[in-house]
């Protein structure tokens, strides 16, 4: 197509949050697995650049620099690393999401939890030269070239601005119990085969250009508009940005592209023995060759 779009498709931006590694030493193993598998399978053309953004504190930065120096000394493609200090980012993001955190169920929004809501406002934080970005958890393992993720943007329908895979547990069915009881015909909270189970935010495709120009998306950042939706669904969450996207998808599904489950195969089974044994597998089921494993709630990833 036009020159402009050809140019920006040469830059591939990915973002990882990496904080508090000192109090959470398991993050080091996760970091090693996600970046080991990422670089094992990654391939880009000579005229392309892979950009890795870290939102991290000083310890995270030192660990990441050390890892990349020791393990990615001779990359087969060009890549750039960008460090964004998590305290500075939190300072910028907190005023924009504090009320949303409260609205979604956090009684006293912790300043340090703000970082788990940055994806909502990344389109305002990052420069306009970043057109699309993939945000990824650290508890992942790649079996394919990470570049393939950006192909998924080409399957977005006209109104889609964000791409996510469904949540693989009945957590939103649980959180929506009141709305579902009062609206017996609803399909929100149903398994994917018969409705919308909500989204998981371990892999997020952010079409930043479209988000920036989406009146509808940005209207939900207005606390009065969000309050209407929260009240309609009697919603009370606790899972950070994925609560926001799940809630929006009940009300405005056209904003979202649903990634196939193989792009974010979550392994956590915490909800299985919490009264959902009979229906758990309808949520947990994912057939096909897994492209990205997600060892959420500290679940080991199969080797
Ligand atoms: N994270 C972090 N420091 C922490 C906890 C979380 O940097 O102390 C980041 C990390 O990128 C992680 C993401 O936040 O992958 C989400 O947390 P996690 O994957 O543990 O949540 P889960 O997928 O189990 O719900
Ligand atoms: Mn995770």
mmCIF file with all atom_site columns, N, CA, C and O and ligand atoms in Angstrom, residues 137 139 294 296, ligand 2:
data_model
loop_
_atom_site.group_PDB
_atom_site.id
_atom_site.type_symbol
_atom_site.label_atom_id
_atom_site.label_alt_id
_atom_site.label_comp_id
_atom_site.label_asym_id
_atom_site.label_entity_id
_atom_site.label_seq_id
_atom_site.pdbx_PDB_ins_code
_atom_site.Cartn_x
_atom_site.Cartn_y
_atom_site.Cartn_z
_atom_site.occupancy
_atom_site.B_iso_or_equiv
_atom_site.pdbx_formal_charge
_atom_site.auth_seq_id
_atom_site.auth_comp_id
_atom_site.auth_asym_id
_atom_site.auth_atom_id
_atom_site.pdbx_PDB_model_num
ATOM   1  N  N   . UNK A 1 137 ? 3.084  -10.747 28.886 1.00 0.00 ? 137 UNK A N   1
ATOM   2  C  CA  . UNK A 1 137 ? 3.498  -11.147 30.228 1.00 0.00 ? 137 UNK A CA  1
ATOM   3  C  C   . UNK A 1 137 ? 4.878  -11.790 30.164 1.00 0.00 ? 137 UNK A C   1
ATOM   4  O  O   . UNK A 1 137 ? 5.356  -12.178 29.089 1.00 0.00 ? 137 UNK A O   1
ATOM   5  N  N   . UNK A 1 139 ? 5.438  -14.621 32.041 1.00 0.00 ? 139 UNK A N   1
ATOM   6  C  CA  . UNK A 1 139 ? 5.261  -16.055 32.316 1.00 0.00 ? 139 UNK A CA  1
ATOM   7  C  C   . UNK A 1 139 ? 4.769  -16.789 31.068 1.00 0.00 ? 139 UNK A C   1
ATOM   8  O  O   . UNK A 1 139 ? 3.823  -17.570 31.108 1.00 0.00 ? 139 UNK A O   1
ATOM   9  N  N   . UNK A 1 294 ? 1.144  -19.926 28.395 1.00 0.00 ? 294 UNK A N   1
ATOM   10 C  CA  . UNK A 1 294 ? 1.054  -18.909 29.449 1.00 0.00 ? 294 UNK A CA  1
ATOM   11 C  C   . UNK A 1 294 ? 0.906  -19.617 30.803 1.00 0.00 ? 294 UNK A C   1
ATOM   12 O  O   . UNK A 1 294 ? -0.175 -20.116 31.127 1.00 0.00 ? 294 UNK A O   1
ATOM   13 N  N   . UNK A 1 296 ? 0.182  -18.999 33.775 1.00 0.00 ? 296 UNK A N   1
ATOM   14 C  CA  . UNK A 1 296 ? -0.354 -18.036 34.752 1.00 0.00 ? 296 UNK A CA  1
ATOM   15 C  C   . UNK A 1 296 ? -0.602 -18.694 36.107 1.00 0.00 ? 296 UNK A C   1
ATOM   16 O  O   . UNK A 1 296 ? -0.611 -19.906 36.227 1.00 0.00 ? 296 UNK A O   1
HETATM 17 MN MN1 . LIG B 2 .   ? 0.835  -14.062 33.250 1.00 0.00 ? 2   LIG B MN1 1
#
